[in-house]
Coordinates of N, CA and C and ligand atoms in Angstrom, one line a residue:
M597 N 0.9 -1.2 0.0 CA 0.0 0.0 0.0 C 0.9 1.2 0.0
I598 N 0.5 2.2 -0.9 CA 1.3 3.4 -0.9 C 0.6 4.5 -0.2
D599 N 1.2 5.1 0.8 CA 0.6 6.2 1.5 C 1.4 7.5 1.2
F600 N 0.6 8.6 1.2 CA 1.3 9.8 1.0 C 2.0 10.3 2.2
E601 N 3.3 10.7 2.0 CA 4.1 11.3 3.1 C 4.3 12.7 2.8
P602 N 3.7 13.6 3.6 CA 3.9 15.1 3.3 C 5.3 15.5 3.2
S603 N 6.2 14.9 4.0 CA 7.6 15.3 3.9 C 8.2 15.0 2.5
E604 N 7.7 13.9 1.9 CA 8.2 13.6 0.5 C 7.8 14.6 -0.5
L605 N 6.7 15.3 -0.2 CA 6.3 16.4 -1.2 C 7.3 17.5 -1.3
A606 N 7.8 17.9 -0.1 CA 8.8 18.9 -0.1 C 10.0 18.4 -0.9
E607 N 10.4 17.2 -0.8 CA 11.5 16.6 -1.6 C 11.2 16.7 -3.1
T608 N 9.9 16.3 -3.4 CA 9.5 16.3 -4.8 C 9.6 17.7 -5.4
I609 N 9.2 18.7 -4.6 CA 9.2 20.0 -5.1 C 10.7 20.5 -5.2
E610 N 11.5 20.1 -4.2 CA 12.9 20.5 -4.3 C 13.6 19.8 -5.5
E611 N 13.3 18.5 -5.7 CA 13.9 17.8 -6.9 C 13.5 18.5 -8.2
N612 N 12.3 19.1 -8.2 CA 11.9 19.7 -9.5 C 12.4 21.1 -9.6
G613 N 13.1 21.6 -8.6 CA 13.8 22.9 -8.7 C 12.8 24.0 -8.3
E614 N 13.4 25.2 -8.0 CA 12.7 26.3 -7.5 C 11.6 26.8 -8.6
G615 N 12.0 26.7 -9.8 CA 11.2 27.3 -10.9 C 10.2 26.2 -11.4
A616 N 10.0 25.1 -10.7 CA 9.2 24.0 -11.1 C 7.7 24.5 -11.4
S617 N 7.1 24.0 -12.4 CA 5.8 24.4 -12.7 C 4.8 23.5 -11.8
L618 N 3.6 24.1 -11.6 CA 2.6 23.3 -10.9 C 2.4 22.0 -11.6
I619 N 2.3 22.0 -12.9 CA 2.0 20.7 -13.6 C 3.2 19.7 -13.4
S620 N 4.4 20.2 -13.5 CA 5.5 19.2 -13.4 C 5.5 18.6 -12.0
V621 N 5.2 19.4 -11.0 CA 5.1 18.8 -9.6 C 4.0 17.8 -9.5
L622 N 2.8 18.2 -10.1 CA 1.7 17.2 -10.0 C 2.1 15.9 -10.8
E623 N 2.8 16.1 -11.9 CA 3.2 14.9 -12.7 C 4.1 14.0 -11.8
E624 N 5.0 14.6 -11.1 CA 5.9 13.9 -10.3 C 5.2 13.1 -9.2
I625 N 4.2 13.8 -8.6 CA 3.4 13.2 -7.5 C 2.6 12.0 -8.1
Q626 N 2.0 12.3 -9.3 CA 1.3 11.2 -9.9 C 2.2 10.0 -10.2
A627 N 3.4 10.3 -10.7 CA 4.3 9.2 -11.0 C 4.7 8.4 -9.8
R628 N 4.9 9.1 -8.7 CA 5.3 8.5 -7.5 C 4.2 7.7 -6.8
Y629 N 3.0 8.2 -6.7 CA 1.9 7.6 -6.0 C 0.9 6.9 -6.9
R630 N 1.0 7.2 -8.2 CA 0.0 6.7 -9.2 C -1.4 7.4 -9.0
Y631 N -1.4 8.5 -8.2 CA -2.6 9.3 -8.1 C -2.2 10.6 -7.4
L632 N -3.1 11.5 -7.3 CA -2.9 12.8 -6.6 C -3.7 12.8 -5.3
P633 N -3.0 12.4 -4.2 CA -3.7 12.4 -2.9 C -4.2 13.9 -2.6
Q634 N -5.3 14.0 -1.9 CA -5.9 15.3 -1.6 C -4.9 16.1 -0.8
A635 N -4.2 15.4 0.2 CA -3.3 16.2 1.1 C -2.2 16.8 0.2
A636 N -1.8 16.1 -0.8 CA -0.7 16.5 -1.7 C -1.2 17.8 -2.4
M637 N -2.4 17.8 -2.9 CA -2.9 18.9 -3.6 C -3.0 20.2 -2.7
V638 N -3.4 19.9 -1.4 CA -3.5 21.0 -0.5 C -2.1 21.6 -0.3
L639 N -1.1 20.8 -0.2 CA 0.3 21.2 0.0 C 0.8 22.0 -1.2
V640 N 0.5 21.4 -2.4 CA 0.9 22.1 -3.6 C 0.3 23.5 -3.7
S641 N -1.0 23.6 -3.3 CA -1.7 24.8 -3.4 C -1.0 25.8 -2.5
E642 N -0.6 25.4 -1.2 CA 0.1 26.3 -0.3 C 1.4 26.7 -0.8
R643 N 2.2 25.7 -1.3 CA 3.5 25.9 -1.8 C 3.6 26.9 -3.0
F644 N 2.6 26.7 -3.9 CA 2.6 27.6 -5.1 C 1.8 28.9 -4.8
G645 N 1.1 29.0 -3.7 CA 0.3 30.2 -3.4 C -0.8 30.4 -4.4
V646 N -1.4 29.3 -4.8 CA -2.6 29.4 -5.7 C -3.8 28.7 -5.0
P647 N -5.0 29.1 -5.3 CA -6.1 28.5 -4.7 C -6.2 27.0 -5.0
L648 N -6.7 26.3 -4.0 CA -6.8 24.8 -4.2 C -7.7 24.5 -5.4
S649 N -8.7 25.4 -5.6 CA -9.6 25.1 -6.8 C -8.8 25.1 -8.1
Q650 N -7.7 25.9 -8.1 CA -6.9 26.0 -9.4 C -6.1 24.7 -9.5
V651 N -5.6 24.1 -8.4 CA -4.9 22.9 -8.5 C -5.8 21.8 -8.9
Y652 N -7.1 21.8 -8.4 CA -8.1 20.8 -8.8 C -8.4 20.9 -10.2
S653 N -8.5 22.2 -10.7 CA -8.9 22.4 -12.1 C -7.8 21.8 -13.0
V654 N -6.5 22.0 -12.7 CA -5.5 21.4 -13.5 C -5.5 19.8 -13.4
A655 N -5.7 19.4 -12.2 CA -5.7 17.9 -11.9 C -6.8 17.2 -12.7
T656 N -8.0 17.9 -12.8 CA -9.1 17.2 -13.4 C -9.1 17.5 -14.9
F657 N -8.4 18.5 -15.4 CA -8.4 18.8 -16.8 C -7.6 17.7 -17.6
Y658 N -6.5 17.3 -17.1 CA -5.6 16.3 -17.8 C -6.0 14.9 -17.4
H659 N -6.2 14.1 -18.5 CA -6.6 12.7 -18.3 C -5.5 11.9 -17.6
S660 N -4.2 12.3 -17.7 CA -3.1 11.6 -17.1 C -3.1 11.7 -15.6
F661 N -3.9 12.6 -15.0 CA -3.9 12.7 -13.5 C -5.1 11.9 -13.0
S662 N -5.0 11.3 -11.9 CA -6.1 10.6 -11.2 C -6.2 11.1 -9.8
L663 N -7.5 11.3 -9.4 CA -7.7 11.7 -8.0 C -7.9 10.5 -7.1
T664 N -8.0 9.4 -7.7 CA -8.2 8.2 -6.8 C -7.0 7.2 -7.1
P665 N -6.7 6.4 -6.1 CA -5.5 5.5 -6.3 C -5.6 4.6 -7.5
R666 N -4.6 4.5 -8.3 CA -4.5 3.6 -9.5 C -3.7 2.4 -9.2
G667 N -4.0 1.3 -9.9 CA -3.2 0.1 -9.8 C -1.9 0.2 -10.5
K668 N -1.0 -0.7 -10.2 CA 0.3 -0.8 -10.9 C 0.1 -1.1 -12.4
H669 N -1.0 -1.9 -12.6 CA -1.3 -2.3 -14.0 C -2.7 -1.7 -14.3
T670 N -2.9 -1.3 -15.6 CA -4.2 -0.8 -16.0 C -4.7 -1.8 -17.1
I671 N -5.9 -2.2 -16.9 CA -6.6 -3.1 -17.9 C -7.8 -2.3 -18.5
S672 N -7.8 -2.1 -19.7 CA -8.8 -1.3 -20.4 C -9.6 -2.3 -21.3
V673 N -10.9 -2.3 -21.2 CA -11.7 -3.1 -22.1 C -12.5 -2.2 -23.0
C674 N -12.4 -2.4 -24.3 CA -13.1 -1.6 -25.3 C -14.6 -2.0 -25.3
T675 N -15.4 -1.1 -25.0 CA -16.9 -1.4 -25.1 C -17.6 -0.7 -26.2
G676 N -16.8 -0.3 -27.2 CA -17.3 0.3 -28.4 C -18.3 -0.7 -29.1
T677 N -19.0 -0.3 -30.1 CA -20.0 -1.1 -30.7 C -19.5 -2.4 -31.3
A678 N -18.4 -2.3 -32.0 CA -17.9 -3.5 -32.7 C -17.4 -4.5 -31.6
C679 N -16.7 -4.1 -30.6 CA -16.3 -5.0 -29.5 C -17.5 -5.5 -28.7
H680 N -18.5 -4.6 -28.5 CA -19.7 -5.0 -27.8 C -20.3 -6.2 -28.4
V681 N -20.6 -6.1 -29.8 CA -21.3 -7.2 -30.4 C -20.4 -8.5 -30.5
R682 N -19.1 -8.3 -30.3 CA -18.2 -9.5 -30.4 C -17.9 -10.1 -29.0
G683 N -18.6 -9.6 -28.0 CA -18.4 -10.2 -26.6 C -17.7 -9.4 -25.6
A684 N -17.6 -8.1 -25.8 CA -16.9 -7.3 -24.8 C -17.5 -7.4 -23.4
V685 N -18.9 -7.6 -23.4 CA -19.6 -7.6 -22.1 C -19.1 -8.8 -21.3
Q686 N -19.0 -10.0 -21.9 CA -18.6 -11.2 -21.2 C -17.1 -11.0 -20.7
V687 N -16.3 -10.4 -21.5 CA -14.9 -10.2 -21.2 C -14.8 -9.3 -19.9
L688 N -15.6 -8.2 -20.0 CA -15.7 -7.3 -18.9 C -16.2 -7.9 -17.6
N689 N -17.2 -8.7 -17.8 CA -17.8 -9.4 -16.6 C -16.8 -10.3 -16.0
R690 N -16.0 -11.0 -16.8 CA -15.0 -11.9 -16.3 C -13.9 -11.2 -15.5
L691 N -13.5 -10.0 -16.0 CA -12.5 -9.2 -15.3 C -13.1 -8.7 -14.0
E692 N -14.3 -8.2 -14.0 CA -15.0 -7.7 -12.8 C -15.0 -8.7 -11.7
T693 N -15.4 -9.9 -12.1 CA -15.6 -11.0 -11.2 C -14.2 -11.5 -10.6
T694 N -13.3 -11.7 -11.5 CA -12.0 -12.1 -11.1 C -11.2 -11.1 -10.2
L695 N -11.3 -9.9 -10.6 CA -10.6 -8.8 -9.8 C -11.4 -8.3 -8.7
D696 N -12.7 -8.6 -8.7 CA -13.6 -8.0 -7.7 C -13.6 -6.5 -7.7
V697 N -13.7 -5.9 -8.9 CA -13.8 -4.5 -9.0 C -14.8 -4.2 -10.1
Q698 N -15.3 -2.9 -10.1 CA -16.1 -2.4 -11.2 C -15.2 -1.5 -12.1
P699 N -15.7 -1.2 -13.3 CA -14.9 -0.2 -14.1 C -14.6 1.0 -13.3
N700 N -13.4 1.5 -13.5 CA -12.8 2.7 -12.8 C -12.5 2.5 -11.4
E701 N -12.4 1.2 -11.0 CA -12.0 0.9 -9.6 C -10.6 0.2 -9.7
T702 N -10.0 0.2 -8.5 CA -8.7 -0.4 -8.4 C -8.8 -1.5 -7.3
T703 N -8.1 -2.6 -7.6 CA -8.1 -3.7 -6.6 C -7.5 -3.2 -5.3
R704 N -7.9 -3.9 -4.2 CA -7.5 -3.5 -2.9 C -6.0 -3.5 -2.7
D705 N -5.3 -4.5 -3.4 CA -3.9 -4.5 -3.3 C -3.2 -3.5 -4.2
R706 N -4.0 -2.7 -4.9 CA -3.5 -1.7 -5.8 C -2.6 -2.2 -6.9
Q707 N -2.9 -3.4 -7.4 CA -2.2 -4.0 -8.5 C -2.8 -3.7 -9.8
F708 N -4.2 -3.7 -9.8 CA -4.9 -3.5 -11.1 C -6.0 -2.4 -11.0
T709 N -6.1 -1.6 -12.1 CA -7.2 -0.7 -12.3 C -7.9 -1.2 -13.5
L710 N -9.2 -1.3 -13.4 CA -10.0 -1.7 -14.5 C -10.7 -0.5 -15.1
E711 N -10.7 -0.4 -16.4 CA -11.5 0.7 -17.0 C -12.0 0.3 -18.3
T712 N -13.0 1.0 -18.8 CA -13.6 0.8 -20.1 C -13.3 2.0 -21.0
V713 N -13.1 1.7 -22.2 CA -12.9 2.8 -23.2 C -13.8 2.6 -24.4
N714 N -13.9 3.6 -25.1 CA -14.7 3.5 -26.4 C -13.8 3.4 -27.6
C715 N -14.2 2.7 -28.5 CA -13.4 2.4 -29.7 C -11.9 2.8 -29.7
L716 N -11.1 1.8 -29.8 CA -9.6 2.0 -29.9 C -9.1 2.1 -31.3
G717 N -10.0 2.0 -32.2 CA -9.6 2.1 -33.6 C -9.1 0.9 -34.3
C718 N -9.3 -0.3 -33.6 CA -8.9 -1.5 -34.2 C -10.0 -2.5 -34.1
C719 N -11.2 -2.1 -34.6 CA -12.4 -2.8 -34.4 C -12.4 -4.3 -34.9
A720 N -11.6 -4.5 -36.0 CA -11.6 -5.8 -36.6 C -11.0 -6.8 -35.6
L721 N -10.3 -6.3 -34.6 CA -9.6 -7.3 -33.6 C -10.5 -7.5 -32.5
G722 N -11.7 -6.9 -32.4 CA -12.6 -7.0 -31.3 C -13.0 -8.4 -30.8
P723 N -13.3 -8.6 -29.6 CA -13.1 -7.6 -28.5 C -11.7 -7.3 -28.1
V724 N -11.4 -6.1 -27.9 CA -10.0 -5.7 -27.6 C -9.8 -5.3 -26.1
V725 N -8.7 -5.8 -25.5 CA -8.4 -5.4 -24.2 C -6.9 -4.9 -24.2
V726 N -6.7 -3.8 -23.5 CA -5.3 -3.3 -23.4 C -4.8 -3.4 -22.0
L727 N -3.7 -4.1 -21.9 CA -3.1 -4.3 -20.6 C -1.8 -3.6 -20.6
D728 N -1.7 -2.5 -19.8 CA -0.5 -1.7 -19.8 C 0.1 -1.4 -21.2
N729 N -0.8 -0.9 -22.0 CA -0.5 -0.4 -23.4 C -0.2 -1.5 -24.4
E730 N -0.4 -2.8 -24.0 CA -0.3 -3.9 -24.9 C -1.7 -4.3 -25.3
Y731 N -1.9 -4.3 -26.6 CA -3.2 -4.6 -27.2 C -3.4 -6.1 -27.3
E732 N -4.5 -6.6 -26.9 CA -4.9 -8.0 -27.1 C -6.2 -8.0 -27.9
G733 N -6.2 -8.7 -29.0 CA -7.4 -8.8 -29.8 C -8.1 -10.1 -29.7
Q734 N -9.3 -10.1 -30.2 CA -10.2 -11.3 -30.1 C -10.1 -12.0 -28.8
V735 N -10.3 -11.2 -27.8 CA -10.2 -11.7 -26.4 C -11.5 -12.4 -26.0
T736 N -11.3 -13.6 -25.4 CA -12.3 -14.4 -24.9 C -12.2 -14.5 -23.4
T737 N -13.1 -15.1 -22.7 CA -13.0 -15.2 -21.2 C -11.8 -16.1 -20.9
K738 N -11.5 -17.1 -21.7 CA -10.4 -17.9 -21.5 C -9.1 -17.1 -21.6
K739 N -9.1 -16.2 -22.6 CA -7.9 -15.4 -22.8 C -7.7 -14.4 -21.7
V740 N -8.8 -14.0 -21.1 CA -8.8 -13.1 -20.0 C -8.1 -13.7 -18.8
D741 N -8.4 -15.0 -18.6 CA -7.8 -15.7 -17.5 C -6.3 -15.8 -17.7
K742 N -5.9 -16.1 -18.9 CA -4.5 -16.2 -19.2 C -3.8 -14.9 -19.0
L743 N -4.4 -13.8 -19.5 CA -3.8 -12.5 -19.4 C -3.6 -12.1 -18.0
L744 N -4.7 -12.4 -17.2 CA -4.6 -12.0 -15.7 C -3.5 -12.8 -15.0
K745 N -3.4 -14.1 -15.4 CA -2.4 -15.0 -14.8 C -1.0 -14.4 -15.1
R746 N -0.8 -14.0 -16.3 CA 0.5 -13.5 -16.7 C 0.7 -12.2 -16.0
A747 N -0.3 -11.3 -15.9 CA -0.1 -10.0 -15.3 C 0.1 -10.2 -13.8
M748 N -0.6 -11.2 -13.2 CA -0.4 -11.4 -11.7 C 1.0 -11.9 -11.4
R749 N 1.5 -12.8 -12.3 CA 2.8 -13.3 -12.2 C 3.8 -12.1 -12.2
Q750 N 3.6 -11.3 -13.2 CA 4.5 -10.1 -13.3 C 4.4 -9.2 -12.1
A751 N 3.1 -9.0 -11.6 CA 2.9 -8.2 -10.5 C 3.6 -8.8 -9.2
G752 N 3.5 -10.1 -9.1 CA 4.2 -10.8 -8.0 C 5.7 -10.6 -8.0
G753 N 6.2 -10.6 -9.2 CA 7.7 -10.4 -9.4 C 8.1 -9.0 -9.2
E754 N 7.2 -8.0 -9.2 CA 7.6 -6.6 -9.2 C 7.4 -6.0 -7.8
Q755 N 7.0 -6.8 -6.8 CA 6.7 -6.2 -5.5 C 7.7 -5.2 -5.1
Ligands
FES1661 S1 -15.1 -0.9 -31.0 FE1 -13.5 -1.7 -30.0 S2 -11.8 -1.2 -31.2 FE2 -13.5 -0.2 -32.2

């Protein structure tokens, strides 16, 4: 479990230099914790002397920032029309059941975040699942099991 340490924020800001931009510090926090803890945003607001609402506005504008904890691995299921008619729902159900999460949730051990996306532009391969930027096409529930086993093995080895 990763917990936010306020003292580390000062280090993060120092590492980014005096002239660091608000975005670069938020990026560093996101990279370190895989999300932007509320306490971190409050400290950033104080450090930069800008309203907290401005920090939130930046944090929610960019898709790369998350306000909730993210897993070490991201699994995205395409639920666009072509993937939907080819079985994306069954694939998604299998992932939800196995990981015990709903879309946009992260497993308790913070290993996996499950999300859904609309058309990835490779409809002929549907249903498509993306695991940490690696595309898997024609995914079945059996293939989901294999994918998860592989990812869990990797996750186990990366502790
Ligand atoms: S609908 Fe899934 S890739 Fe287009």
